[in-house]
GROMACS .gro file of N, CA and C in nm:
model
  339
    1MET      N    1   9.813  10.025  12.066
    1MET     CA    2   9.885  10.018  11.956
    1MET      C    3  10.029  10.062  11.979
    2LEU      N    4  10.123  10.015  11.909
    2LEU     CA    5  10.264  10.053  11.918
    2LEU      C    6  10.300  10.109  11.772
    3GLY      N    7  10.355  10.250  11.817
    3GLY     CA    8  10.399  10.329  11.688
    3GLY      C    9  10.541  10.395  11.715
    4SER      N   10  10.550  10.476  11.621
    4SER     CA   11  10.680  10.574  11.626
    4SER      C   12  10.648  10.725  11.545
    5THR      N   13  10.717  10.803  11.589
    5THR     CA   14  10.737  10.924  11.484
    5THR      C   15  10.831  10.877  11.391
    6VAL      N   16  10.789  10.894  11.239
    6VAL     CA   17  10.847  10.841  11.128
    6VAL      C   18  10.888  10.987  11.050
    7PRO      N   19  11.004  10.962  10.954
    7PRO     CA   20  11.037  11.067  10.885
    7PRO      C   21  10.954  11.077  10.757
    8VAL      N   22  10.941  11.185  10.683
    8VAL     CA   23  10.851  11.186  10.559
    8VAL      C   24  10.924  11.257  10.454
    9ARG      N   25  11.061  11.241  10.467
    9ARG     CA   26  11.145  11.289  10.357
    9ARG      C   27  11.072  11.241  10.206
   10ASN      N   28  11.101  11.350  10.115
   10ASN     CA   29  11.046  11.324   9.995
   10ASN      C   30  10.915  11.270   9.982
   11GLY      N   31  10.827  11.316  10.060
   11GLY     CA   32  10.680  11.284  10.050
   11GLY      C   33  10.615  11.224  10.184
   12LEU      N   34  10.501  11.261  10.202
   12LEU     CA   35  10.432  11.204  10.329
   12LEU      C   36  10.403  11.060  10.305
   13HIS      N   37  10.402  11.015  10.207
   13HIS     CA   38  10.362  10.872  10.176
   13HIS      C   39  10.483  10.781  10.212
   14ASN      N   40  10.600  10.824  10.223
   14ASN     CA   41  10.724  10.769  10.271
   14ASN      C   42  10.710  10.720  10.403
   15CYS      N   43  10.617  10.777  10.473
   15CYS     CA   44  10.600  10.737  10.641
   15CYS      C   45  10.560  10.607  10.640
   16PHE      N   46  10.507  10.546  10.561
   16PHE     CA   47  10.449  10.403  10.549
   16PHE      C   48  10.563  10.308  10.526
   17LEU      N   49  10.687  10.347  10.461
   17LEU     CA   50  10.790  10.279  10.433
   17LEU      C   51  10.845  10.229  10.573
   18TYR      N   52  10.862  10.332  10.658
   18TYR     CA   53  10.927  10.332  10.796
   18TYR      C   54  10.837  10.250  10.883
   19GLY      N   55  10.701  10.282  10.876
   19GLY     CA   56  10.618  10.219  10.946
   19GLY      C   57  10.607  10.062  10.946
   20ASP      N   58  10.618  10.014  10.808
   20ASP     CA   59  10.610   9.883  10.776
   20ASP      C   60  10.732   9.811  10.813
   21LEU      N   61  10.853   9.883  10.785
   21LEU     CA   62  10.981   9.838  10.813
   21LEU      C   63  11.003   9.816  10.968
   22TRP      N   64  10.955   9.906  11.053
   22TRP     CA   65  10.965   9.913  11.183
   22TRP      C   66  10.851   9.821  11.263
   23GLU      N   67  10.775   9.760  11.164
   23GLU     CA   68  10.638   9.705  11.219
   23GLU      C   69  10.551   9.770  11.308
   24CYS      N   70  10.518   9.903  11.304
   24CYS     CA   71  10.429   9.978  11.362
   24CYS      C   72  10.300   9.953  11.329
   25GLU      N   73  10.208   9.965  11.403
   25GLU     CA   74  10.091   9.969  11.390
   25GLU      C   75  10.026  10.104  11.378
   26CYS      N   76  10.083  10.205  11.441
   26CYS     CA   77  10.057  10.346  11.399
   26CYS      C   78  10.192  10.432  11.383
   27VAL      N   79  10.169  10.539  11.301
   27VAL     CA   80  10.272  10.610  11.277
   27VAL      C   81  10.254  10.769  11.311
   28GLN      N   82  10.327  10.844  11.379
   28GLN     CA   83  10.297  10.990  11.387
   28GLN      C   84  10.398  11.071  11.287
   29ILE      N   85  10.327  11.177  11.226
   29ILE     CA   86  10.407  11.254  11.133
   29ILE      C   87  10.374  11.392  11.139
   30TYR      N   88  10.464  11.474  11.089
   30TYR     CA   89  10.420  11.618  11.061
   30TYR      C   90  10.370  11.634  10.914
   31SER      N   91  10.257  11.670  10.917
   31SER     CA   92  10.194  11.664  10.750
   31SER      C   93  10.235  11.771  10.684
   32THR      N   94  10.296  11.891  10.767
   32THR     CA   95  10.350  12.022  10.684
   32THR      C   96  10.482  12.033  10.750
   33LEU      N   97  10.556  12.121  10.711
   33LEU     CA   98  10.668  12.173  10.761
   33LEU      C   99  10.654  12.224  10.905
   34SER      N  100  10.751  12.154  10.973
   34SER     CA  101  10.735  12.171  11.135
   34SER      C  102  10.801  12.285  11.194
   35ARG      N  103  10.890  12.370  11.129
   35ARG     CA  104  10.954  12.448  11.182
   35ARG      C  105  10.946  12.594  11.098
   36ARG      N  106  10.827  12.606  11.022
   36ARG     CA  107  10.817  12.725  10.945
   36ARG      C  108  10.663  12.754  10.934
   37TRP      N  109  10.655  12.885  10.955
   37TRP     CA  110  10.509  12.948  10.958
   37TRP      C  111  10.455  12.937  10.815
   38ASP      N  112  10.533  12.948  10.704
   38ASP     CA  113  10.503  12.981  10.570
   38ASP      C  114  10.473  12.827  10.503
   39ILE      N  115  10.349  12.797  10.482
   39ILE     CA  116  10.323  12.671  10.413
   39ILE      C  117  10.220  12.693  10.328
   40PRO      N  118  10.199  12.601  10.201
   40PRO     CA  119  10.094  12.638  10.105
   40PRO      C  120   9.955  12.612  10.184
   41GLN      N  121   9.843  12.692  10.127
   41GLN     CA  122   9.733  12.681  10.214
   41GLN      C  123   9.649  12.543  10.148
   42ALA      N  124   9.695  12.503  10.042
   42ALA     CA  125   9.637  12.379   9.985
   42ALA      C  126   9.712  12.238   9.972
   43PRO      N  127   9.666  12.150  10.014
   43PRO     CA  128   9.763  12.022   9.993
   43PRO      C  129   9.778  11.982   9.833
   44ASN      N  130   9.883  11.940   9.807
   44ASN     CA  131   9.899  11.889   9.664
   44ASN      C  132   9.828  11.768   9.634
   45HIS      N  133   9.746  11.772   9.533
   45HIS     CA  134   9.675  11.671   9.476
   45HIS      C  135   9.743  11.522   9.459
   46ASP      N  136   9.846  11.539   9.405
   46ASP     CA  137   9.947  11.421   9.360
   46ASP      C  138   9.971  11.362   9.499
   47ALA      N  139  10.036  11.426   9.583
   47ALA     CA  140  10.069  11.407   9.712
   47ALA      C  141   9.986  11.312   9.789
   48ILE      N  142   9.838  11.370   9.783
   48ILE     CA  143   9.744  11.311   9.860
   48ILE      C  144   9.723  11.165   9.795
   49LEU      N  145   9.700  11.165   9.653
   49LEU     CA  146   9.688  11.035   9.607
   49LEU      C  147   9.787  10.926   9.641
   50LYS      N  148   9.924  10.973   9.626
   50LYS     CA  149  10.029  10.877   9.670
   50LYS      C  150  10.011  10.828   9.834
   51PHE      N  151   9.973  10.945   9.911
   51PHE     CA  152   9.970  10.910  10.055
   51PHE      C  153   9.850  10.804  10.045
   52ARG      N  154   9.733  10.825   9.990
   52ARG     CA  155   9.624  10.727  10.018
   52ARG      C  156   9.642  10.583   9.973
   53GLU      N  157   9.719  10.581   9.866
   53GLU     CA  158   9.756  10.459   9.795
   53GLU      C  159   9.853  10.380   9.903
   54ALA      N  160   9.965  10.449   9.937
   54ALA     CA  161  10.068  10.389  10.015
   54ALA      C  162   9.985  10.334  10.144
   55TYR      N  163   9.906  10.432  10.205
   55TYR     CA  164   9.817  10.392  10.333
   55TYR      C  165   9.754  10.251  10.305
   56ARG      N  166   9.690  10.255  10.187
   56ARG     CA  167   9.600  10.127  10.174
   56ARG      C  168   9.679  10.005  10.160
   57LYS      N  169   9.802  10.003  10.104
   57LYS     CA  170   9.910   9.906  10.087
   57LYS      C  171   9.969   9.877  10.216
   58SER      N  172   9.970   9.960  10.320
   58SER     CA  173  10.060   9.947  10.411
   58SER      C  174   9.976   9.860  10.529
   59SER      N  175  10.063   9.814  10.625
   59SER     CA  176  10.016   9.722  10.724
   59SER      C  177   9.970   9.828  10.861
   60VAL      N  178  10.030   9.964  10.854
   60VAL     CA  179   9.988  10.050  10.923
   60VAL      C  180   9.838  10.099  10.948
   61LYS      N  181   9.784  10.092  11.066
   61LYS     CA  182   9.666  10.088  11.096
   61LYS      C  183   9.598  10.239  11.110
   62SER      N  184   9.710  10.328  11.180
   62SER     CA  185   9.652  10.446  11.224
   62SER      C  186   9.769  10.548  11.196
   63VAL      N  187   9.754  10.678  11.154
   63VAL     CA  188   9.830  10.782  11.127
   63VAL      C  189   9.795  10.909  11.229
   64ILE      N  190   9.894  10.937  11.281
   64ILE     CA  191   9.869  11.061  11.371
   64ILE      C  192   9.947  11.180  11.334
   65SER      N  193   9.886  11.305  11.323
   65SER     CA  194   9.964  11.403  11.270
   65SER      C  195   9.995  11.496  11.406
   66HIS      N  196  10.110  11.550  11.407
   66HIS     CA  197  10.152  11.628  11.528
   66HIS      C  198  10.152  11.762  11.491
   67ILE      N  199  10.082  11.858  11.531
   67ILE     CA  200  10.084  12.009  11.519
   67ILE      C  201  10.241  12.054  11.535
   68PRO      N  202  10.307  12.138  11.451
   68PRO     CA  203  10.429  12.205  11.484
   68PRO      C  204  10.433  12.273  11.604
   69PHE      N  205  10.540  12.270  11.681
   69PHE     CA  206  10.544  12.356  11.828
   69PHE      C  207  10.548  12.492  11.810
   70LEU      N  208  10.567  12.552  11.686
   70LEU     CA  209  10.536  12.694  11.671
   70LEU      C  210  10.398  12.755  11.711
   71VAL      N  211  10.306  12.670  11.709
   71VAL     CA  212  10.156  12.690  11.736
   71VAL      C  213  10.155  12.708  11.886
   72ASN      N  214  10.103  12.828  11.931
   72ASN     CA  215  10.091  12.864  12.074
   72ASN      C  216   9.943  12.934  12.067
   73LEU      N  217   9.852  12.854  12.110
   73LEU     CA  218   9.710  12.920  12.110
   73LEU      C  219   9.694  12.994  12.237
   74CYS      N  220   9.771  12.978  12.335
   74CYS     CA  221   9.753  13.036  12.479
   74CYS      C  222   9.843  13.163  12.497
   75SER      N  223   9.919  13.197  12.366
   75SER     CA  224   9.994  13.307  12.389
   75SER      C  225   9.929  13.446  12.437
   76LYS      N  226   9.989  13.541  12.507
   76LYS     CA  227   9.931  13.653  12.536
   76LYS      C  228   9.928  13.755  12.437
   77ASP      N  229  10.041  13.705  12.330
   77ASP     CA  230  10.077  13.794  12.214
   77ASP      C  231   9.958  13.778  12.094
   78PHE      N  232   9.867  13.865  12.079
   78PHE     CA  233   9.775  13.837  11.998
   78PHE      C  234   9.807  13.801  11.856
   79GLU      N  235   9.913  13.846  11.797
   79GLU     CA  236   9.974  13.822  11.672
   79GLU      C  237  10.013  13.691  11.648
   80LEU      N  238  10.072  13.629  11.771
   80LEU     CA  239  10.103  13.501  11.778
   80LEU      C  240   9.986  13.408  11.787
   81GLN      N  241   9.891  13.443  11.867
   81GLN     CA  242   9.745  13.362  11.855
   81GLN      C  243   9.694  13.348  11.729
   82LYS      N  244   9.703  13.464  11.663
   82LYS     CA  245   9.642  13.480  11.529
   82LYS      C  246   9.678  13.399  11.424
   83LYS      N  247   9.832  13.376  11.417
   83LYS     CA  248   9.918  13.298  11.328
   83LYS      C  249   9.892  13.156  11.401
   84SER      N  250   9.881  13.124  11.500
   84SER     CA  251   9.875  12.980  11.549
   84SER      C  252   9.734  12.913  11.495
   85THR      N  253   9.637  13.013  11.524
   85THR     CA  254   9.484  12.952  11.484
   85THR      C  255   9.496  12.943  11.353
   86THR      N  256   9.552  13.037  11.243
   86THR     CA  257   9.563  13.004  11.109
   86THR      C  258   9.632  12.884  11.086
   87ARG      N  259   9.760  12.870  11.141
   87ARG     CA  260   9.841  12.741  11.109
   87ARG      C  261   9.775  12.609  11.169
   88LEU      N  262   9.698  12.624  11.289
   88LEU     CA  263   9.608  12.514  11.333
   88LEU      C  264   9.512  12.479  11.211
   89GLU      N  265   9.444  12.573  11.182
   89GLU     CA  266   9.327  12.546  11.062
   89GLU      C  267   9.379  12.488  10.937
   90THR      N  268   9.521  12.522  10.906
   90THR     CA  269   9.568  12.467  10.784
   90THR      C  270   9.624  12.334  10.815
   91GLU      N  271   9.672  12.316  10.926
   91GLU     CA  272   9.706  12.156  10.951
   91GLU      C  273   9.572  12.079  10.953
   92LEU      N  274   9.462  12.120  10.986
   92LEU     CA  275   9.360  12.048  11.001
   92LEU      C  276   9.295  11.994  10.859
   93ILE      N  277   9.295  12.125  10.780
   93ILE     CA  278   9.277  12.111  10.653
   93ILE      C  279   9.368  11.992  10.566
   94TYR      N  280   9.477  11.995  10.578
   94TYR     CA  281   9.573  11.903  10.537
   94TYR      C  282   9.525  11.756  10.577
   95ASN      N  283   9.498  11.762  10.731
   95ASN     CA  284   9.493  11.627  10.785
   95ASN      C  285   9.363  11.566  10.734
   96ASN      N  286   9.261  11.627  10.702
   96ASN     CA  287   9.143  11.611  10.645
   96ASN      C  288   9.154  11.552  10.494
   97ALA      N  289   9.249  11.626  10.429
   97ALA     CA  290   9.265  11.588  10.277
   97ALA      C  291   9.346  11.457  10.260
   98PHE      N  292   9.453  11.447  10.365
   98PHE     CA  293   9.508  11.299  10.364
   98PHE      C  294   9.434  11.195  10.422
   99GLY      N  295   9.321  11.241  10.490
   99GLY     CA  296   9.273  11.124  10.581
   99GLY      C  297   9.301  11.079  10.703
  100ILE      N  298   9.373  11.174  10.753
  100ILE     CA  299   9.443  11.163  10.897
  100ILE      C  300   9.323  11.219  10.995
  101LEU      N  301   9.309  11.094  11.054
  101LEU     CA  302   9.198  11.124  11.171
  101LEU      C  303   9.233  11.174  11.300
  102TYR      N  304   9.374  11.153  11.341
  102TYR     CA  305   9.416  11.186  11.480
  102TYR      C  306   9.511  11.300  11.482
  103THR      N  307   9.520  11.380  11.561
  103THR     CA  308   9.620  11.522  11.572
  103THR      C  309   9.658  11.546  11.713
  104VAL      N  310   9.793  11.559  11.733
  104VAL     CA  311   9.851  11.582  11.867
  104VAL      C  312   9.878  11.744  11.862
  105LEU      N  313   9.824  11.811  11.974
  105LEU     CA  314   9.848  11.952  11.985
  105LEU      C  315   9.888  11.997  12.118
  106HIS      N  316   9.991  12.045  12.118
  106HIS     CA  317  10.041  12.125  12.258
  106HIS      C  318   9.984  12.267  12.260
  107PRO      N  319   9.887  12.295  12.340
  107PRO     CA  320   9.818  12.427  12.335
  107PRO      C  321   9.920  12.572  12.355
  108GLY      N  322  10.027  12.526  12.427
  108GLY     CA  323  10.132  12.616  12.429
  108GLY      C  324  10.115  12.680  12.568
  109SER      N  325  10.181  12.807  12.590
  109SER     CA  326  10.187  12.871  12.729
  109SER      C  327  10.163  13.020  12.705
  110ASN      N  328  10.101  13.060  12.814
  110ASN     CA  329  10.065  13.186  12.823
  110ASN      C  330  10.176  13.275  12.923
  111GLU      N  331  10.287  13.221  12.937
  111GLU     CA  332  10.398  13.294  13.013
  111GLU      C  333  10.477  13.386  12.909
  112ASN      N  334  10.515  13.499  12.971
  112ASN     CA  335  10.596  13.572  12.896
  112ASN      C  336  10.742  13.524  12.914
  113LYS      N  337  10.811  13.515  12.796
  113LYS     CA  338  10.955  13.484  12.791
  113LYS      C  339  11.042  13.590  12.749
   0.00000   0.00000   0.00000
């Protein structure tokens, strides 16, 4: 499959505009804010409906979510591990709600910096 990371400005459903415009078979998105820890624990119902409808109408075959680089499951810092685990769980809840089947995760590093 040929695809690209696409913008989701003004709603995740807009990823399909770019996917179709660029003739992508798959798109990669951040399903939540990529540079902040604080995000709602539950996805917005209207956003889910818009996303699923746009997906149905789109020629894009697959959507891949990318876990934010904040997540570091390998950290030696217990608090960072805990925040990372919670964030990963939230991301997977979002992906499930939107019907996103694939997720990219970089597990992180255990080196002190």
